[in-house]
Amino acid sequence: MIKNEVNKRKTFAIISHPDAGKTTLTERLLQVGNLIRTAGTVKGKKTGKFATSDWMEIEKQRGISVTSSVMNFHYHDLQVNILDTPGHEDFSEDTYRTLTAVDSVVMIIDSTKGIEAQTLKLFKVCRMRGIPIFTFINKLDREGKETFELLEEIEEVLDIETYPMNWPAGMGKGFLGIFDRNGQQFVKYNGNEEESIIPFNELDKHTELTNNTTFEAARDEVALLDEAGNTLSMEAVLKGEQTPVFFGSALAPFGVEIFFDTFINMAPTPKPRRTTDGMVQPDNPNFSGFIFKIQANMNPAHRDRIAFLRVCSGKFERGMSVKLARTGKTLKLSQSQQIIASTRETVDEAYAGDIIGIYDPNAYQIGDTLIAGKDTFEYNELPQFPPELFKKVSAKNVMKSKQFKKGIEQLVQEGAIQLFRDKRTESYILGVVGDLQYDVFKYRMENEYNVEVMFDTIGERIPRWLNPEQPINESLFDERRMLVRDRNDNYLVLFQNEFALNWFQENNPEVDLIDLFQVNTYAQ
């Protein structure tokens, strides 16, 4: 029973550089799954129609995805879980964490721009974790880079073999459609959100195509690929060594349904997960899972906190009692939801691979493991990524210190920001991966906690954690080498620049300095 349910689960994230069309593709997939009638776009502030996966007010104002959204729907006999990650370069840490909760990713590449910096960054995290990668090359209805050039760029820049599942005939105004190599059919682009299917063995009857030089040139290229191109290897795909490539347009839309039908059959089902006590199989009858995201105030009227849980084994049932591995405390999971952006539905049961939202009574932290039964272990899925920017933060109105502390505490627990305390002054320091997170923090403090905040920048800093087993000589530290504590009371030093770091290392070789990014990158 559990094994059958697990084999129906397909859980994946969509990653891309900003503006490559990620949220638009997500909307189209929700349409394909009959979850929504019309697709909103992130440019909603002009049309008044917002993307389903963009629910926070600041996202609507800026036209970007700021938080990771989770969407669940049935498709044929499968249960599909899509995680739409933030594409903005400033939200990479939330995206990193989201990638721990999925079994595969769809990487979107803009055909007009090719591989961009953020794509490369996210791709590296996927490779580091051995996540299978499927590629959707978007915006074929615009003039873009040559097809072979795009494939070559993926292979050279990302160091992964490609296998084109389909092949475009033309692009931009001259776009005719795609050769679906998997389905042995040509999908003709008719414009006006219409496409028609022609089996390969009937193509010669369609002289409007065969008399077109663009079509014939593309057909010759497909023959060349069949003869001399890479062979599709599902073993290599599942190891993250080969990426199946699809071409289409999310906005047109064109090729989305063909892509999704092929991808969803190829994408892996939930796999065993590593814990402190060895591997746990997804069809293990005992429920277990880990929390990879916490979101406060999804419903501002109720001031609630939702913890997003990846079910890793067994069956979840609403009302069940579980153990929080970190504390050994028993908790009852009576409020559980599946969430489509800000819309929620109560979920009574879920299986390995599913993503559910559970009510957080201020008990959970990101990375927490929940277990039913007598076992005691923790999933070691969530590395902490060190921030790159640091600012001191305080409340404008000292009378609001209580709300200020509550807001900081809750937003830190969500994991969007990291909190540090200056050892000398005890002032609050916020560390982030990118500058936009400060804007979101300021906006949310004002709108959700009614507290205006002030920032005092201390600039980019290089963080290095100190070995907790070594004694600390406080006289070694000053403004250029700022000694601070993280939220777990571990000491670290914020170095002003590379020179300050190197000087300190040379003059104090006995002090162990730990680069958390290196530790977490190579620990997987």
Coordinates of C-alpha atoms in Angstrom, one line a residue, residues 116-328:
E116 CA 23.1 33.2 -16.8
A117 CA 24.9 33.6 -13.5
Q118 CA 22.1 32.5 -11.2
T119 CA 21.4 29.4 -13.3
L120 CA 25.0 28.3 -12.9
K121 CA 24.9 28.9 -9.1
L122 CA 21.7 26.8 -8.7
F123 CA 22.9 24.2 -11.1
K124 CA 26.0 23.7 -9.0
V125 CA 23.9 23.1 -5.8
C126 CA 21.9 20.4 -7.8
R127 CA 25.1 18.7 -9.0
M128 CA 26.5 18.9 -5.4
R129 CA 23.4 17.0 -4.2
G130 CA 23.2 14.6 -7.2
I131 CA 19.7 15.8 -8.2
P132 CA 18.5 14.8 -11.7
I133 CA 18.1 17.9 -13.9
F134 CA 15.7 18.3 -16.8
T135 CA 16.1 21.4 -19.0
F136 CA 13.3 23.5 -20.6
I137 CA 14.6 26.0 -23.1
N138 CA 12.0 28.8 -23.1
K139 CA 10.9 31.6 -25.4
L140 CA 11.2 29.9 -28.7
D141 CA 8.6 32.3 -30.0
R142 CA 11.3 35.0 -29.9
E143 CA 14.5 35.3 -31.9
G144 CA 17.2 33.7 -29.8
K145 CA 20.5 31.8 -29.9
E146 CA 21.0 29.0 -32.4
T147 CA 19.9 25.6 -31.0
F148 CA 23.2 23.8 -31.3
E149 CA 24.9 26.8 -29.7
L150 CA 22.5 26.5 -26.7
L151 CA 23.3 22.8 -26.3
E152 CA 27.0 23.4 -26.6
E153 CA 26.8 26.1 -23.9
I154 CA 24.9 23.8 -21.5
E155 CA 27.6 21.1 -22.0
E156 CA 30.6 23.3 -21.7
V157 CA 29.5 25.8 -19.0
L158 CA 27.5 23.3 -16.8
D159 CA 29.7 20.2 -17.7
I160 CA 26.7 17.9 -18.3
E161 CA 25.8 15.9 -21.3
T162 CA 22.6 16.9 -23.2
Y163 CA 20.0 14.8 -24.9
P164 CA 17.4 16.8 -26.9
M165 CA 14.0 15.2 -26.3
N166 CA 12.6 17.5 -29.0
W167 CA 14.0 19.8 -31.7
P168 CA 12.7 23.2 -32.8
A169 CA 11.9 24.2 -36.4
G170 CA 12.8 27.9 -36.6
M171 CA 12.3 30.5 -33.9
G172 CA 10.7 33.9 -33.4
K173 CA 8.3 34.9 -36.2
G174 CA 9.5 32.0 -38.3
F175 CA 8.8 29.4 -35.5
L176 CA 7.0 26.4 -37.0
G177 CA 6.9 23.9 -34.1
I178 CA 9.0 21.1 -32.6
F179 CA 10.0 17.6 -33.6
D180 CA 9.0 15.4 -30.7
R181 CA 11.7 12.7 -30.8
N182 CA 10.2 10.9 -27.9
G183 CA 6.7 10.7 -29.3
Q184 CA 7.8 10.4 -33.0
Q185 CA 5.5 13.3 -34.0
F186 CA 5.7 16.9 -35.1
V187 CA 3.9 19.5 -32.9
K188 CA 2.9 22.3 -35.2
Y189 CA 2.8 25.8 -33.8
N190 CA -0.4 27.5 -35.0
G191 CA -0.3 30.6 -32.7
N192 CA -3.3 31.7 -30.6
E193 CA -2.5 29.0 -28.0
E194 CA -3.2 26.3 -30.5
E195 CA -1.0 23.4 -31.6
S196 CA -1.6 20.4 -33.8
I197 CA 0.0 16.9 -33.8
I198 CA 1.4 15.3 -37.0
P199 CA 3.0 11.8 -36.7
F200 CA 6.4 11.6 -38.3
N201 CA 5.2 9.1 -40.9
E202 CA 2.5 11.5 -42.1
L203 CA 4.7 14.6 -42.5
D204 CA 5.1 14.3 -46.2
K205 CA 1.4 14.9 -46.7
H206 CA 1.8 18.4 -45.2
T207 CA 3.4 20.4 -48.1
E208 CA 2.9 23.7 -46.2
L209 CA 5.7 22.3 -44.0
T210 CA 7.8 20.2 -46.4
N211 CA 8.1 23.1 -48.9
N212 CA 9.5 25.3 -46.1
T213 CA 13.3 25.4 -46.1
T214 CA 13.4 26.1 -42.3
F215 CA 11.3 23.0 -41.7
E216 CA 13.5 20.8 -43.9
A217 CA 16.7 22.1 -42.4
A218 CA 15.4 21.2 -38.9
R219 CA 14.3 17.7 -40.1
D220 CA 17.9 17.2 -41.4
E221 CA 19.2 18.2 -38.0
V222 CA 17.0 15.7 -36.3
A223 CA 18.3 13.0 -38.6
L224 CA 21.8 14.0 -37.7
L225 CA 21.0 13.8 -34.0
D226 CA 19.5 10.3 -34.4
E227 CA 22.6 9.2 -36.3
A228 CA 25.5 10.9 -34.4
G229 CA 24.0 12.5 -31.2
N230 CA 24.2 11.3 -27.6
T231 CA 22.1 8.3 -26.6
L232 CA 19.5 8.8 -23.9
S233 CA 20.6 7.1 -20.7
M234 CA 18.1 7.1 -17.8
E235 CA 20.9 5.9 -15.6
A236 CA 23.0 8.9 -16.4
V237 CA 19.9 11.2 -16.0
L238 CA 19.2 9.9 -12.6
K239 CA 22.8 10.4 -11.5
G240 CA 22.6 14.0 -12.7
E241 CA 25.2 13.3 -15.5
Q242 CA 22.9 13.8 -18.5
T243 CA 20.0 16.3 -18.9
P244 CA 17.1 15.7 -21.2
V245 CA 16.4 19.0 -23.1
F246 CA 13.0 20.3 -24.1
F247 CA 12.2 23.3 -26.3
G248 CA 9.0 25.4 -26.1
S249 CA 7.4 28.7 -24.9
A250 CA 5.7 29.0 -21.6
L251 CA 4.1 32.3 -22.5
A252 CA 2.7 31.4 -26.0
P253 CA 2.1 28.7 -24.6
F254 CA 3.6 26.0 -26.8
G255 CA 5.1 22.6 -26.1
V256 CA 4.3 22.7 -22.4
E257 CA 1.9 19.8 -22.3
I258 CA 4.2 17.6 -24.4
F259 CA 7.1 18.5 -22.1
F260 CA 5.2 17.8 -18.9
D261 CA 3.8 14.5 -20.1
T262 CA 7.3 13.3 -21.0
F263 CA 9.0 14.7 -18.0
I264 CA 6.5 13.4 -15.4
N265 CA 7.0 9.9 -16.7
M266 CA 10.8 10.2 -16.6
A267 CA 11.2 12.0 -13.3
P268 CA 12.2 9.8 -10.4
T269 CA 9.9 8.8 -7.5
P270 CA 11.1 9.4 -3.9
K271 CA 14.4 7.9 -3.0
P272 CA 16.0 6.8 0.3
R273 CA 17.3 9.6 2.5
R274 CA 20.4 9.8 4.6
T275 CA 20.0 10.2 8.4
T276 CA 22.3 10.1 11.4
D277 CA 21.3 6.4 11.7
G278 CA 21.8 5.3 8.1
M279 CA 19.5 5.4 5.1
V280 CA 15.7 5.5 5.5
Q281 CA 13.6 3.9 2.7
P282 CA 10.5 5.9 1.5
D283 CA 8.3 2.8 1.9
N284 CA 9.4 2.3 5.5
P285 CA 6.1 2.0 7.4
N286 CA 7.1 4.5 10.1
F287 CA 6.4 8.1 9.3
S288 CA 9.3 10.6 9.2
G289 CA 10.1 13.9 7.6
F290 CA 12.0 17.1 7.9
I291 CA 11.2 20.8 7.9
F292 CA 12.9 22.8 5.2
K293 CA 10.9 26.1 5.4
I294 CA 8.9 28.1 7.9
Q295 CA 6.6 30.9 6.9
A296 CA 5.0 33.3 9.4
N297 CA 1.9 35.3 8.7
M298 CA 0.7 33.6 5.5
N299 CA -2.7 34.6 6.7
P300 CA -2.1 38.1 8.3
A301 CA -5.6 38.0 9.9
H302 CA -4.5 35.0 12.0
R303 CA -0.8 35.7 12.6
D304 CA 0.0 32.1 12.1
R305 CA 3.2 30.1 11.3
I306 CA 3.3 27.3 8.8
A307 CA 6.2 24.8 8.8
F308 CA 6.7 23.1 5.4
L309 CA 7.5 19.4 5.8
R310 CA 8.9 17.0 3.3
V311 CA 7.5 13.5 4.1
C312 CA 10.4 11.1 3.7
S313 CA 9.0 7.8 4.8
G314 CA 5.7 6.1 5.8
K315 CA 2.3 7.6 5.9
F316 CA 1.3 10.9 7.5
E317 CA -2.2 11.1 9.1
R318 CA -3.8 14.2 10.5
G319 CA -3.9 14.1 14.3
M320 CA -1.0 11.7 14.6
S321 CA 1.6 12.2 17.4
V322 CA 5.2 12.6 16.4
K323 CA 8.5 13.1 18.2
L324 CA 10.6 16.2 17.5
A325 CA 14.1 14.6 17.3
R326 CA 16.0 17.7 18.4
T327 CA 14.2 18.0 21.7
G328 CA 12.6 14.5 22.2

